[in-house]
Short mmCIF file of C-alpha atoms and ligand atoms in Angstrom, two decimals:
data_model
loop_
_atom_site.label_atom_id
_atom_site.label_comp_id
_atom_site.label_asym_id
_atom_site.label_seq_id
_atom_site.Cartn_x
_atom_site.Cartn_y
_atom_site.Cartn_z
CA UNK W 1 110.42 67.49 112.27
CA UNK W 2 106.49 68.65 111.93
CA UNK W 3 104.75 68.25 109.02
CA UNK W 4 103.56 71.01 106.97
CA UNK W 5 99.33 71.48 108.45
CA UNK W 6 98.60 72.05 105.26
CA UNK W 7 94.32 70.83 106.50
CA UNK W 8 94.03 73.57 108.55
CA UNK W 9 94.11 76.19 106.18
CA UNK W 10 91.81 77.12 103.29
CA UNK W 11 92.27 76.31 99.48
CA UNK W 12 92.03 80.04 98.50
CA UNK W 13 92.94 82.90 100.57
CA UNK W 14 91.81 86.23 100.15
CA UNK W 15 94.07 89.83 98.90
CA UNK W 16 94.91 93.10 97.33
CA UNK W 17 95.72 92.99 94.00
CA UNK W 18 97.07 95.68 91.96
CA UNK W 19 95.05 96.05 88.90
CA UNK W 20 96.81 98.37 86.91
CA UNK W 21 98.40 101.51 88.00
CA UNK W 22 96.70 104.87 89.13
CA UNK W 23 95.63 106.05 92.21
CA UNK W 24 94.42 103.88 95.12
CA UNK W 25 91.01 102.31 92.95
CA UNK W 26 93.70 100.36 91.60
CA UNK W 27 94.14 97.99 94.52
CA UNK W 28 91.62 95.26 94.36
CA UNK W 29 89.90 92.67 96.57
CA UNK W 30 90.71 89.18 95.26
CA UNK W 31 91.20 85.99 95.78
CA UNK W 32 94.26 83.35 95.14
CA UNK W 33 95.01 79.77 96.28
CA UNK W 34 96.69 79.35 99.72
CA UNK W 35 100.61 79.55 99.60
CA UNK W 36 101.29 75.50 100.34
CA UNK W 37 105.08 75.60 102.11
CA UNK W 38 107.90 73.35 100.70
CA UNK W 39 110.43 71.66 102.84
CA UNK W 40 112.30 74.65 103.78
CA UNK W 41 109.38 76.96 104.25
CA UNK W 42 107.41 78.59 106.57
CA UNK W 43 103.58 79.52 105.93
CA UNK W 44 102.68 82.71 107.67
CA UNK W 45 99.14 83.82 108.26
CA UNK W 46 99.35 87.96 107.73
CA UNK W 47 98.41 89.69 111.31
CA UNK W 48 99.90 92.85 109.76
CA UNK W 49 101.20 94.70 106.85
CA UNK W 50 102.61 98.54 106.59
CA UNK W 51 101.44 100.52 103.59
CA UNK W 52 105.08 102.06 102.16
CA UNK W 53 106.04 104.44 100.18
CA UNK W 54 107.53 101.94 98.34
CA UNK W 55 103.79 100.42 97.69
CA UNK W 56 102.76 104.15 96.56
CA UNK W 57 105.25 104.37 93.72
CA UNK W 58 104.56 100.69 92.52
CA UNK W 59 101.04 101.37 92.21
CA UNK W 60 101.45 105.13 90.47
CA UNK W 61 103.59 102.65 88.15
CA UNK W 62 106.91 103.94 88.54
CA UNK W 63 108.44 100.15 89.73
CA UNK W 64 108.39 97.69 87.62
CA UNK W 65 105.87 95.13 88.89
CA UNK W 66 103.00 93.34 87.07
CA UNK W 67 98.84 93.52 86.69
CA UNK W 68 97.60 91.29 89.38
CA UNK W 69 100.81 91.92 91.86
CA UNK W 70 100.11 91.56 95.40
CA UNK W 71 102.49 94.19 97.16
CA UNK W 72 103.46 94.57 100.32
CA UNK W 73 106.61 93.63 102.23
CA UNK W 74 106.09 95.28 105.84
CA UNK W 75 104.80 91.81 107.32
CA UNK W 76 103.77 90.68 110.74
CA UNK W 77 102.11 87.51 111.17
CA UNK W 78 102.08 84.02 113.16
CA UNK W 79 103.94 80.87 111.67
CA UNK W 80 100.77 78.26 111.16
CA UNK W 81 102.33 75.41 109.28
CA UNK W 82 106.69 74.62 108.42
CA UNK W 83 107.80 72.62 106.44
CA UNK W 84 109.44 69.23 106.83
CA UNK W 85 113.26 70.45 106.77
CA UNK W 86 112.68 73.18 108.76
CA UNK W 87 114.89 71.90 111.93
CA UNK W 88 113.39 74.88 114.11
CA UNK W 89 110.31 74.35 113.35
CA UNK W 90 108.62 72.46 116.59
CA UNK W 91 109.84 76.26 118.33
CA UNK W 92 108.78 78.11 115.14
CA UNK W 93 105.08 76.97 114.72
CA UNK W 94 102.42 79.14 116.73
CA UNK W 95 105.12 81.96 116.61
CA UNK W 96 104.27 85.31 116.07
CA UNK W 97 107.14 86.90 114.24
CA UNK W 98 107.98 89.94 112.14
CA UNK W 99 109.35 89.23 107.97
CA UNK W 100 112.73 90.61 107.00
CA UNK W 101 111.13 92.29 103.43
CA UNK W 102 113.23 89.73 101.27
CA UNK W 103 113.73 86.01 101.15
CA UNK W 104 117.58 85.17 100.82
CA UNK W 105 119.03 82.10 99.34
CA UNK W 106 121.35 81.68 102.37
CA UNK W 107 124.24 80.25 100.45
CA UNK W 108 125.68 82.81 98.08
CA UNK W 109 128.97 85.13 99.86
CA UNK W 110 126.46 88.12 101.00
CA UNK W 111 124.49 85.81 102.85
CA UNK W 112 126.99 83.85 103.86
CA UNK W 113 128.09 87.27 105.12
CA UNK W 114 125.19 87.59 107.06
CA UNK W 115 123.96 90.43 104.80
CA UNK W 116 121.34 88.67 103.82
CA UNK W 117 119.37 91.74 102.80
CA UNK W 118 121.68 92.23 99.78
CA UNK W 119 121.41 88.76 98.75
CA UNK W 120 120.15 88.37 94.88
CA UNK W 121 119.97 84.86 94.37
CA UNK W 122 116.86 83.72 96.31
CA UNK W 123 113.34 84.02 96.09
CA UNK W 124 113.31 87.81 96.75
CA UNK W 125 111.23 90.76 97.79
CA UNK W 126 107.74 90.85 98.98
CA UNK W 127 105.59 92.58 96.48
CA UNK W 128 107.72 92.16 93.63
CA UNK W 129 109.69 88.90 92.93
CA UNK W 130 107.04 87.05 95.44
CA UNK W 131 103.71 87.68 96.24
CA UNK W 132 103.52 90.22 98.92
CA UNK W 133 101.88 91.00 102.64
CA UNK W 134 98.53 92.63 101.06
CA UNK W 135 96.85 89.09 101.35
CA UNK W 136 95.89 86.18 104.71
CA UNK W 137 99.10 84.01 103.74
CA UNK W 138 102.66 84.56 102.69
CA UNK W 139 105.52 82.03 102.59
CA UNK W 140 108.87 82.40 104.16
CA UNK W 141 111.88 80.92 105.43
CA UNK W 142 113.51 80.73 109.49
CA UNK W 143 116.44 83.39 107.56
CA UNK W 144 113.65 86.09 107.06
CA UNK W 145 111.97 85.42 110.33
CA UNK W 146 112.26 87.16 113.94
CA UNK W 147 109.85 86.27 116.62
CA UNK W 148 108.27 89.05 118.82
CA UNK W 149 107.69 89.23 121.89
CA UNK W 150 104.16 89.82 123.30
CA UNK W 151 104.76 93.40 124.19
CA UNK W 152 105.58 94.52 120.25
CA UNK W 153 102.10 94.47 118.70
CA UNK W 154 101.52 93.43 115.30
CA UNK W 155 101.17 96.97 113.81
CA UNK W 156 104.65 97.74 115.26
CA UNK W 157 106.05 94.17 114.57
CA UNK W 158 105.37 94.47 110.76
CA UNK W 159 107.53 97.91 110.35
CA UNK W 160 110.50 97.04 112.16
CA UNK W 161 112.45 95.73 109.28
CA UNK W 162 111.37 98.31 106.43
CA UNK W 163 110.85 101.65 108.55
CA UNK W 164 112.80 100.82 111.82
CA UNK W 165 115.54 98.81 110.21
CA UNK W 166 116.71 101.02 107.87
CA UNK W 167 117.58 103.86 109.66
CA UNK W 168 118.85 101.69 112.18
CA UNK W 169 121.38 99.75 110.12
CA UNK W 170 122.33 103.28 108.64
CA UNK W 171 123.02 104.62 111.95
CA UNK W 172 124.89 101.75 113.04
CA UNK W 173 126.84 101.56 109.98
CA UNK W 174 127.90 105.56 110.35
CA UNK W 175 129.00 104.28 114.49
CA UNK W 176 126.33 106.89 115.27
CA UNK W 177 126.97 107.46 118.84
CA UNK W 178 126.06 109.43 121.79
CA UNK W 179 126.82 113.50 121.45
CA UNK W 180 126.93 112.91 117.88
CA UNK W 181 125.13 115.69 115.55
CA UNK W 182 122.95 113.99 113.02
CA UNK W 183 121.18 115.87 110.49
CA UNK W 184 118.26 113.75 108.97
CA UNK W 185 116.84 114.89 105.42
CA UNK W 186 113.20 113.71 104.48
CA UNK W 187 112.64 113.43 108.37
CA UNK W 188 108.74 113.30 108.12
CA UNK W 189 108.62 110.20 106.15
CA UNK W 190 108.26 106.72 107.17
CA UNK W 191 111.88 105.90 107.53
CA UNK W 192 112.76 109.77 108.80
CA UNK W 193 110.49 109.86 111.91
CA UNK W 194 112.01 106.39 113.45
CA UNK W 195 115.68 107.73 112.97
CA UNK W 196 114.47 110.90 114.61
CA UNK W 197 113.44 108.50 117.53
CA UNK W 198 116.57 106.65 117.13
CA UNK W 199 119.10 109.18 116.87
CA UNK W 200 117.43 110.98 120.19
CA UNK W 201 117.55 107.47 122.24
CA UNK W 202 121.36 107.16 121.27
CA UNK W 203 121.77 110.62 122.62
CA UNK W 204 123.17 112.20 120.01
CA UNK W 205 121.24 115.83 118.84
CA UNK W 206 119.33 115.28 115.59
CA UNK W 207 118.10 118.25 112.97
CA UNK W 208 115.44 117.04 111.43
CA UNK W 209 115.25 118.58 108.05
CA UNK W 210 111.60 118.40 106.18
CA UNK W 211 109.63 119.88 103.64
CA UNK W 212 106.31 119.35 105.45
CA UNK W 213 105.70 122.53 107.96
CA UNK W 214 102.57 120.28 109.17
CA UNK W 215 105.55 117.79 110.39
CA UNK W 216 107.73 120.21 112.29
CA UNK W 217 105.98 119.64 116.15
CA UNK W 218 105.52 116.09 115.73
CA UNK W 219 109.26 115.72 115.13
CA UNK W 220 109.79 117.99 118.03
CA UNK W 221 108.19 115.71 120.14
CA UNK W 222 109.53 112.35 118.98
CA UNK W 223 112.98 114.48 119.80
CA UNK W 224 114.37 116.55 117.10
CA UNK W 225 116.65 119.00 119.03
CA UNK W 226 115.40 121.37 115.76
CA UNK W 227 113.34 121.20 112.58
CA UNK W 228 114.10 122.71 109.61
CA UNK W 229 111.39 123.13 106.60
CA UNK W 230 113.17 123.29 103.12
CA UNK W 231 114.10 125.01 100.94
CA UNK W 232 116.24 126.21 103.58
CA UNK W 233 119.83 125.68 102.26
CA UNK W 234 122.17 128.68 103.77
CA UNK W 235 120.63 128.01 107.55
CA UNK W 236 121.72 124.25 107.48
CA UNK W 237 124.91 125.10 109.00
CA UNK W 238 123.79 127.87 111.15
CA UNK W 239 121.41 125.35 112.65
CA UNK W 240 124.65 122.72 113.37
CA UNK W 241 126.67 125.54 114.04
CA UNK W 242 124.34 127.10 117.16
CA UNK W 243 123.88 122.87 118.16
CA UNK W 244 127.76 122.77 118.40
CA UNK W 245 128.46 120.98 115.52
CA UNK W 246 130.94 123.65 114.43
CA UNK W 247 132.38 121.82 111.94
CA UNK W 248 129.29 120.44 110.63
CA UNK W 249 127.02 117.27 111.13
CA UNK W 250 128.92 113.89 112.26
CA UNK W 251 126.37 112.11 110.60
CA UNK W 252 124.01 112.84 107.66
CA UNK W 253 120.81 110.72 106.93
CA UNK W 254 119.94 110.97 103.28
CA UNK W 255 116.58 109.93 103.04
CA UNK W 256 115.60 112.15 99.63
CA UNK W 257 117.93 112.02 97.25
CA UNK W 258 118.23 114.71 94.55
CA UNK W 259 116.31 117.22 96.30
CA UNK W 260 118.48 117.77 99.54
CA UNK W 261 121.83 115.57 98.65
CA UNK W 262 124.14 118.73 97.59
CA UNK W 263 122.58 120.33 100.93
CA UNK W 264 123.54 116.95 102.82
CA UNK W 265 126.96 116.66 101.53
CA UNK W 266 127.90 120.42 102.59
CA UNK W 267 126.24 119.83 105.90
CA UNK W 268 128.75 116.94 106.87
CA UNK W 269 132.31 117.81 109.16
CA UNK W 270 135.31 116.52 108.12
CA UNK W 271 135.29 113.26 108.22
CA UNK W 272 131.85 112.40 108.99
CA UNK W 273 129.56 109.69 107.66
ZN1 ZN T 1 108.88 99.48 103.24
ZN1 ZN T 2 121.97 84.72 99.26
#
């Protein structure tokens, strides 16, 4: 076991703080002690830390999170001290790794599950129930860290559980596979452009479905076999149809909610996901 190095850090550490909610004035420099790990933590210096959308409607106040809230949970960083019943630590320390966005308790029956993401009874989300990415330190645990490898840089490494993961887990959870038709709603966001990538590295044929003409040849490139700008409800089908999804899309990606979800639930084939 290694013990926490707590020395080799500083007493305060700087951040972004939200300072009450509006437009982007509202995020603050500041300062706050340094995070000190208990036994079964991990301190994590912050190489990296994705600005979500998420972030944007927390700050325009429409989240429920306090005056002085540091946000962020898209977090990259390198593991600088553990604590002393962290068993993996002697691999862990010097680590760079990449933070799943909450903390589970990893002992209630979802994490047990290993769906640790829908686990309620631990420490919780970056930004919200703990103090988020926008700052030099964060605390963790070894069940909400992955290491990267040298190739991933940090930028990269911090969005692969918010942005990447998402659409992944959706995909994978709708057996997305290859041939498949997958139509992809809110496709220019963060989450929609890395299912667009996704979906076209399965090698299955994705409509991308925006409402951002200023999108349409970026997704082309990343691999949309079309794009379609809304409103454009009566050529949804059309667009599977001519793609050879006759009997609609095998898979629909609802990224927007009450905008496009009557369009997305007309879109999908018998059957589909
Ligand atoms: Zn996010
Ligand atoms: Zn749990």
């Amino acid at each position: 076991m290694i013990a926490p190095r707590h020395d080799d850090q500083p007493d305060r550490m700087r951040c972004i703080a939200l300072n009450s909610t509006g437009g982007p004035e509202v995020l603050v420099p500041d300062s706050r002690p340094t995070p000190r790990p208990g036994p079964g933590d991990l301190l994590i210096r912050v190489r990296a830390c994705g600005v979500c959308g998420h972030d944007a409607l927390a700050r325009r106040g429409e989240l429920r999170v306090g005056r002085g809230t540091i946000l962020g949970h898209e977090i990259a960083g390198e593991v600088v001290a553990v604590g002393t019943d962290v068993t993996a630590g002697r691999e862990l320390l010097g680590r760079r790794v990449a933070l799943v966005q909450r903390i589970p308790c990893g002992h209630c029956p979802e994490c047990m599950a290993g769906l640790t993401t829908l686990c309620r009874q631990g420490p919780g989300f970056y930004g919200e129930d703990v103090p988020g990415g926008y700052a030099e330190y964060v605390l963790a645990t070894p069940r909400n860290v992955v290491a990267v490898p040298d190739s991933i840089p940090d930028a990269a490494a911090a969005i692969l559980s918010c942005a990447v993961g998402t659409g992944l887990r959706a995909l994978q959870r709708a057996e997305t596979h290859p041939g498949n038709i997958v139509l992809v709603t809110g496709a220019g966001g963060g989450v929609g452009v890395h299912i667009v990538e996704l979906v076209h590295h399965l090698g299955a044929t994705v409509v991308a479905l925006t409402s951002n003409a200023a999108k349409e040849q970026t997704l082309l490139e990343l691999g949309a076999a079309a794009v379609l700008v809304s409103p454009v409800p009566r050529t949804v089908r059309e667009c599977l149809h001519d793609l050879g999804g006759k009997r609609g899309a095998d898979v629909v990606v609802e990224l927007t909610g009450s905008p496009t979800f009557p369009l997305a639930l007309r879109a999908l084939a018998p059957g589909a996901s």
